[in-house]
Coordinates of C-alpha atoms in Angstrom, one line a residue:
M1 CA -10.2 -23.4 15.9
G2 CA -10.3 -20.4 13.4
K3 CA -12.5 -19.8 10.7
I4 CA -13.3 -18.1 7.7
I5 CA -16.3 -16.0 7.3
L6 CA -17.9 -15.0 4.0
E7 CA -21.0 -13.4 2.9
K8 CA -23.4 -16.1 3.7
N9 CA -21.3 -18.9 5.1
A10 CA -18.4 -19.6 7.6
Y11 CA -15.9 -22.4 7.3
S12 CA -13.7 -23.8 9.9
F13 CA -10.0 -24.4 8.8
D14 CA -10.6 -28.1 9.1
Q15 CA -13.5 -28.0 6.6
I16 CA -11.6 -26.0 4.2
L17 CA -8.8 -28.5 4.5
K18 CA -11.0 -31.1 3.3
G19 CA -12.9 -29.0 0.8
N20 CA -16.0 -29.0 2.4
W21 CA -17.5 -25.6 1.4
E22 CA -20.0 -24.6 -1.0
E23 CA -18.7 -23.7 -4.5
G24 CA -20.0 -20.3 -5.3
D25 CA -18.6 -17.0 -6.1
T26 CA -15.1 -17.3 -8.2
Y27 CA -13.5 -14.7 -5.9
F28 CA -14.2 -16.4 -2.4
N29 CA -13.6 -19.9 -4.3
E30 CA -10.3 -19.2 -5.3
A31 CA -9.3 -17.7 -1.7
L32 CA -10.7 -21.0 -0.2
H33 CA -8.6 -23.0 -2.8
F34 CA -5.4 -20.8 -1.8
C35 CA -6.2 -21.9 2.1
Q36 CA -6.8 -25.4 1.4
S37 CA -3.4 -25.6 -0.6
W38 CA -1.7 -23.9 2.5
L39 CA -3.4 -26.3 5.1
Q40 CA -2.6 -29.1 2.8
G41 CA 1.1 -28.1 3.4
Q42 CA 2.2 -26.6 -0.2
D43 CA 5.8 -25.3 0.0
S44 CA 5.7 -22.8 -2.8
F45 CA 3.1 -20.2 -4.5
L46 CA 3.0 -18.1 -7.5
L47 CA 2.5 -14.5 -6.8
Q48 CA 2.3 -11.5 -9.2
T49 CA 4.1 -8.3 -8.3
S50 CA 2.4 -5.0 -8.5
G51 CA 4.0 -3.4 -11.5
S52 CA 4.0 -0.1 -10.0
T53 CA 7.7 0.4 -11.4
G54 CA 7.9 -1.6 -14.1
I55 CA 6.2 -4.5 -16.0
P56 CA 4.5 -7.1 -13.5
K57 CA 6.1 -10.2 -12.9
T58 CA 5.3 -13.7 -11.7
I59 CA 7.7 -14.8 -8.5
T60 CA 8.0 -17.8 -6.8
V61 CA 7.4 -17.4 -2.9
D62 CA 8.3 -20.0 -0.7
R63 CA 5.9 -21.3 2.3
I64 CA 8.8 -20.6 5.0
Q65 CA 8.9 -16.9 3.5
M66 CA 5.3 -16.3 4.4
E67 CA 5.5 -18.3 7.8
N68 CA 8.5 -15.8 9.0
S69 CA 6.5 -12.9 7.8
A70 CA 3.5 -13.8 9.8
T71 CA 5.4 -14.8 12.9
A72 CA 7.2 -11.6 13.0
T73 CA 4.2 -9.6 12.6
R74 CA 2.7 -11.4 15.4
K75 CA 5.4 -10.8 17.6
F76 CA 5.7 -7.2 16.6
F77 CA 2.3 -6.6 17.5
R78 CA 2.3 -9.1 20.4
M79 CA -0.9 -10.5 19.2
A80 CA -3.1 -12.2 21.2
K81 CA -4.5 -15.7 20.8
N82 CA -7.2 -16.3 18.2
P83 CA -7.5 -13.0 17.1
R84 CA -10.4 -11.5 14.9
L85 CA -9.3 -10.4 11.4
L86 CA -10.6 -8.5 8.3
C87 CA -9.6 -9.2 4.7
C88 CA -10.7 -6.6 2.4
L89 CA -7.9 -6.6 0.1
N90 CA -7.4 -8.7 -3.2
T91 CA -6.2 -12.1 -2.2
Q92 CA -5.0 -12.6 -5.6
M93 CA -1.9 -10.0 -4.6
I94 CA 0.5 -10.6 -1.6
A95 CA -1.1 -8.3 1.0
G96 CA -4.3 -10.0 0.6
K97 CA -2.8 -13.5 0.5
M98 CA -0.5 -12.6 3.9
M99 CA -4.3 -12.1 5.6
L100 CA -5.5 -15.5 4.7
V101 CA -2.0 -16.9 6.0
R102 CA -2.1 -15.1 9.2
A103 CA -5.8 -16.0 10.0
M104 CA -4.6 -19.7 9.6
M105 CA -1.3 -19.5 11.5
W106 CA -2.5 -17.6 14.0
D107 CA -6.1 -19.9 14.5
A108 CA -7.9 -16.4 14.0
D109 CA -11.6 -16.0 12.9
L110 CA -11.3 -14.2 9.5
I111 CA -13.9 -11.9 7.7
L112 CA -13.4 -12.0 4.1
T113 CA -14.9 -9.4 1.7
K114 CA -14.2 -8.4 -1.9
P115 CA -12.5 -5.6 -2.1
K116 CA -14.2 -2.3 -2.3
E117 CA -13.7 1.3 -2.0
N118 CA -15.3 1.4 1.4
P119 CA -15.0 -2.2 3.2
L120 CA -16.6 -1.0 6.3
E121 CA -20.0 -0.2 4.7
E122 CA -20.9 -4.1 4.7
E123 CA -23.2 -5.3 7.6
L124 CA -21.1 -8.0 8.2
V125 CA -18.1 -5.6 9.4
D126 CA -18.6 -4.4 12.7
G127 CA -15.0 -2.8 13.5
E128 CA -14.2 -5.2 16.5
F129 CA -11.0 -6.4 15.0
D130 CA -7.7 -7.1 16.2
L131 CA -6.1 -6.6 12.6
V132 CA -7.0 -4.9 9.4
A133 CA -5.0 -4.0 6.5
M134 CA -6.2 -1.5 3.7
V135 CA -5.2 0.6 1.1
P136 CA -5.1 4.6 1.5
M137 CA -8.0 5.2 -0.8
Q138 CA -10.1 2.6 1.5
V139 CA -9.2 4.2 4.8
A140 CA -9.7 7.7 3.3
S141 CA -13.4 6.5 2.2
C142 CA -14.2 4.9 5.4
L143 CA -12.9 8.3 7.3
S144 CA -15.5 10.4 4.9
Q145 CA -18.3 8.7 6.4
N146 CA -19.6 8.9 9.7
P147 CA -20.7 5.2 10.1
S148 CA -17.5 3.8 8.8
L149 CA -15.7 6.3 10.9
Q150 CA -16.8 4.8 14.1
K151 CA -15.9 1.2 13.0
L152 CA -12.6 2.4 12.0
R153 CA -12.3 3.8 15.8
K154 CA -13.0 0.4 17.1
I155 CA -10.1 -1.6 14.8
K156 CA -7.3 -2.5 17.4
T157 CA -4.6 -2.4 14.8
L158 CA -5.1 -0.9 11.2
L159 CA -2.4 -1.4 8.3
I160 CA -2.2 0.9 5.5
G161 CA -0.2 0.1 2.7
G162 CA -0.1 -0.5 -1.1
A163 CA 1.1 2.8 -1.8
P164 CA 2.6 5.8 0.2
S165 CA -0.5 8.0 2.4
P166 CA -1.1 11.4 1.4
K167 CA -0.2 14.1 4.0
S168 CA -4.0 14.8 4.4
L169 CA -4.8 11.2 5.1
L170 CA -1.9 11.1 7.6
E171 CA -3.1 13.9 9.3
L172 CA -7.1 12.8 9.4
V173 CA -5.8 9.4 10.8
S174 CA -4.1 11.3 13.6
K175 CA -6.7 13.5 14.3
E176 CA -9.1 10.9 14.5
N177 CA -6.9 8.9 16.8
I178 CA -7.2 5.8 14.7
S179 CA -4.6 2.9 15.8
A180 CA -2.9 2.6 12.4
F181 CA 0.6 2.1 11.0
Q182 CA 1.9 2.7 7.5
T183 CA 3.6 -0.2 6.0
Y184 CA 6.9 -0.8 4.1
G185 CA 7.2 -3.8 2.3
M186 CA 7.1 -5.4 -1.3
T187 CA 5.7 -8.6 -3.0
E188 CA 9.5 -10.0 -2.9
T189 CA 9.4 -9.6 1.1
V190 CA 6.0 -11.3 1.2
S191 CA 4.2 -8.1 2.7
H192 CA 5.8 -5.4 5.0
I193 CA 9.2 -5.6 6.6
A194 CA 8.6 -2.7 8.7
L195 CA 5.8 -0.5 10.1
A196 CA 5.5 3.0 11.0
K197 CA 3.2 4.4 13.6
I198 CA 0.8 7.1 12.5
A199 CA 0.9 10.1 14.8
G200 CA 1.4 12.9 12.7
T201 CA 3.0 13.1 9.1
E202 CA 6.7 12.4 9.7
L203 CA 6.8 8.6 9.6
V204 CA 9.7 6.7 11.3
Y205 CA 9.6 3.1 10.4
E206 CA 10.4 0.3 12.7
T207 CA 11.7 -3.0 11.3
L208 CA 10.2 -6.5 12.3
P209 CA 11.9 -8.7 14.4
G210 CA 14.6 -10.5 12.5
V211 CA 15.2 -7.6 9.9
T212 CA 18.7 -6.3 9.4
I213 CA 18.7 -2.7 7.0
G214 CA 21.4 -0.8 5.6
I215 CA 21.9 1.7 2.6
D216 CA 24.4 1.1 -0.5
L217 CA 26.6 4.6 -1.3
D218 CA 23.5 6.0 -3.2
K219 CA 21.4 5.8 -0.1
R220 CA 19.4 3.0 -1.3
L221 CA 17.9 0.9 1.2
W222 CA 19.1 -2.7 1.5
I223 CA 17.4 -5.6 3.4
E224 CA 18.3 -8.8 5.1
A225 CA 15.0 -10.4 6.3
P226 CA 13.8 -14.2 7.1
M227 CA 10.9 -13.4 4.7
S228 CA 13.0 -12.5 1.8
K229 CA 14.2 -15.3 -0.8
E230 CA 17.4 -13.1 -1.4
K231 CA 20.2 -13.0 1.0
R232 CA 20.6 -9.3 0.7
L233 CA 17.7 -7.5 -1.2
Q234 CA 18.6 -4.3 -2.9
T235 CA 15.7 -1.9 -3.1
N236 CA 15.7 1.4 -5.2
D237 CA 14.2 3.1 -2.0
L238 CA 16.2 6.3 -1.0
V239 CA 16.1 6.4 3.0
D240 CA 17.5 8.0 6.1
I241 CA 18.9 5.5 8.6
V242 CA 18.0 6.5 12.1
D243 CA 19.5 3.5 13.8
E244 CA 19.7 0.0 13.2
K245 CA 15.9 -0.7 13.4
H246 CA 14.7 2.4 12.3
F247 CA 14.6 4.8 9.2
M248 CA 12.7 7.4 7.0
W249 CA 11.6 6.9 3.6
I250 CA 12.4 9.6 1.2
G251 CA 11.2 8.5 -2.2
R252 CA 12.2 5.8 -4.8
S253 CA 15.7 6.6 -7.0
D254 CA 14.2 5.3 -10.0
F255 CA 11.6 8.0 -9.7
T256 CA 13.9 11.0 -8.8
I257 CA 13.7 13.7 -11.3
N258 CA 17.1 15.3 -12.4
S259 CA 15.5 18.8 -14.0
G260 CA 18.5 21.1 -15.0
G261 CA 20.8 19.5 -12.5
F262 CA 18.2 19.8 -10.0
K263 CA 17.0 16.6 -8.1
I264 CA 13.7 16.1 -7.3
Q265 CA 11.9 13.6 -5.2
P266 CA 8.3 13.7 -6.8
E267 CA 7.1 11.6 -3.4
N268 CA 8.0 14.3 -1.3
L269 CA 6.7 17.2 -3.3
E270 CA 3.2 15.6 -4.1
S271 CA 2.4 15.6 -0.5
Q272 CA 3.2 19.3 -0.3
I273 CA 1.2 20.6 -3.2
A274 CA -1.7 18.2 -2.6
P275 CA -3.6 20.4 -0.7
T276 CA -3.5 23.0 -3.4
I277 CA -4.8 20.8 -5.8
E278 CA -7.4 19.6 -3.9
A279 CA -8.4 23.6 -3.4
Y280 CA -8.6 23.9 -7.3
Y281 CA -9.8 20.2 -8.5
G282 CA -11.0 18.7 -5.6
K283 CA -10.0 15.1 -4.5
V284 CA -8.6 13.9 -7.9
E285 CA -5.5 11.5 -8.4
F286 CA -2.5 13.3 -9.6
F287 CA 1.1 12.8 -9.7
L288 CA 4.6 14.3 -10.9
F289 CA 6.6 12.7 -13.4
G290 CA 9.9 13.9 -15.4
L291 CA 9.4 14.1 -19.2
D292 CA 12.5 14.2 -21.3
D293 CA 13.8 17.6 -22.4
E294 CA 16.5 18.9 -24.6
K295 CA 17.2 22.2 -22.4
L296 CA 16.6 20.6 -18.6
G297 CA 17.0 16.9 -19.4
Q298 CA 14.1 16.1 -17.6
K299 CA 11.2 18.9 -17.3
L300 CA 8.9 18.5 -14.2
V301 CA 4.9 18.0 -15.1
L302 CA 2.0 17.6 -13.2
V303 CA -0.3 14.9 -14.1
I304 CA -4.1 15.4 -13.1
E305 CA -7.1 12.6 -13.8
S306 CA -9.6 14.8 -15.0
N307 CA -12.3 15.2 -18.2
R308 CA -11.7 18.5 -18.5
T309 CA -8.7 20.8 -20.0
D310 CA -8.9 24.3 -18.2
N311 CA -5.3 25.8 -19.0
E312 CA -6.4 29.4 -17.3
K313 CA -7.3 27.4 -14.1
A314 CA -3.9 25.0 -14.6
G315 CA -2.1 28.4 -14.6
K316 CA -3.7 29.7 -11.5
L317 CA -2.6 26.3 -9.8
L318 CA 0.9 26.7 -10.8
Y319 CA 1.0 30.2 -9.7
S320 CA -0.1 28.9 -6.2
I321 CA 2.4 26.3 -6.1
S322 CA 5.0 28.6 -6.9
D323 CA 4.5 30.0 -3.3
L324 CA 5.2 26.7 -1.5
V325 CA 8.1 25.3 -3.0
H326 CA 11.5 26.3 -4.8
K327 CA 11.3 27.6 -8.5
Y328 CA 13.0 24.6 -9.7
Q329 CA 10.1 22.4 -8.0
I330 CA 7.4 24.2 -9.8
P331 CA 6.2 22.0 -12.6
K332 CA 6.8 23.3 -16.4
E333 CA 3.0 21.9 -17.6
V334 CA 0.0 20.5 -16.2
I335 CA -1.3 17.4 -18.4
F336 CA -4.9 16.5 -18.2
V337 CA -5.8 12.7 -18.6
K338 CA -9.3 11.4 -18.8
E339 CA -8.5 8.1 -16.7
F340 CA -5.1 6.9 -15.1
V341 CA -3.8 3.3 -16.3
K342 CA -3.7 1.3 -12.9
T343 CA -1.5 -1.7 -12.0
P344 CA -3.4 -5.3 -11.0
S345 CA -3.1 -4.2 -7.6
G346 CA -4.6 -0.6 -8.1
K347 CA -1.6 1.6 -8.0
I348 CA -1.3 4.2 -10.8
N349 CA 1.1 3.3 -13.6
K350 CA 2.7 6.4 -14.5
S351 CA 4.6 5.5 -17.4
E352 CA 1.7 3.9 -19.2
T353 CA -0.6 6.8 -18.2
I354 CA 1.7 9.4 -19.8
K355 CA 1.8 7.3 -23.1
S356 CA -2.1 7.3 -23.0
A357 CA -1.7 11.0 -22.9
K358 CA 0.2 11.3 -26.1

């Protein structure tokens, strides 16, 4: 029978069901209480959305949705019996909770660690895992340190999600031959409904078994899936449909910037200019945003997380960017913010960050 392994203790699912564990750290305790509720047959759970595109909200997710998601993922990867898993994501959010659910449904051995920038630094974590899920920041940190990189290479399947991976990260993952997939999903679909094998910078997503996709008149993706409560879930994601099981993600329609009649997808543009920004400012966080403008309707601005405002360097950066993109894609201004506002799941809250800069 599978078990959950913590920093100092290991508990079988039978022990967790009966509540036979040592009460200790609050984070681990809450995760074990969730597992106990699941093992006792609880039918619904309250989860908080990430808040990356609006105000975070609490939604109710049914047990059957989570079961369907875990089953579809197992079929997609043809997961062997009694796999070994690592959960290094926040178990208060859907991605972390689903790692716990997979462990219980797959009768797996799961190592549970607190979320940190480099989860492979932990002595308990050796890299010999069948499945691990991380956010892009964690993967980048693991790639930057040789001991962690060696562990990363041992992972049979690495899921990267929570946010789009920068082009530079996709290139590194491919170069190091890491067996990794970019995920596509949301809290409403209890984790991913599609996965893209990372082999270069062009990602083509393949849907999980049982998932049907299509687009509306505005090319926004809709989903019909056994892991979704809604019969048809309409998203704000702009996609190109390749065939009935594959699509390419373009960006979010609600992030589209209309500047002087030109429509700009900031996510695509961000990946283009990322190496140039790194050349000037190092590995800083940044994003593109559309501010209201009387002449253009919206003007494109570049927002960089930095304690220093250097207008001369910013001017040189914009000049360099002008060599890479169309003239209407050149930011009209660079805004420096000391610290970006983040959502509970660690994503950048762009609207609140812009407000904090004013």
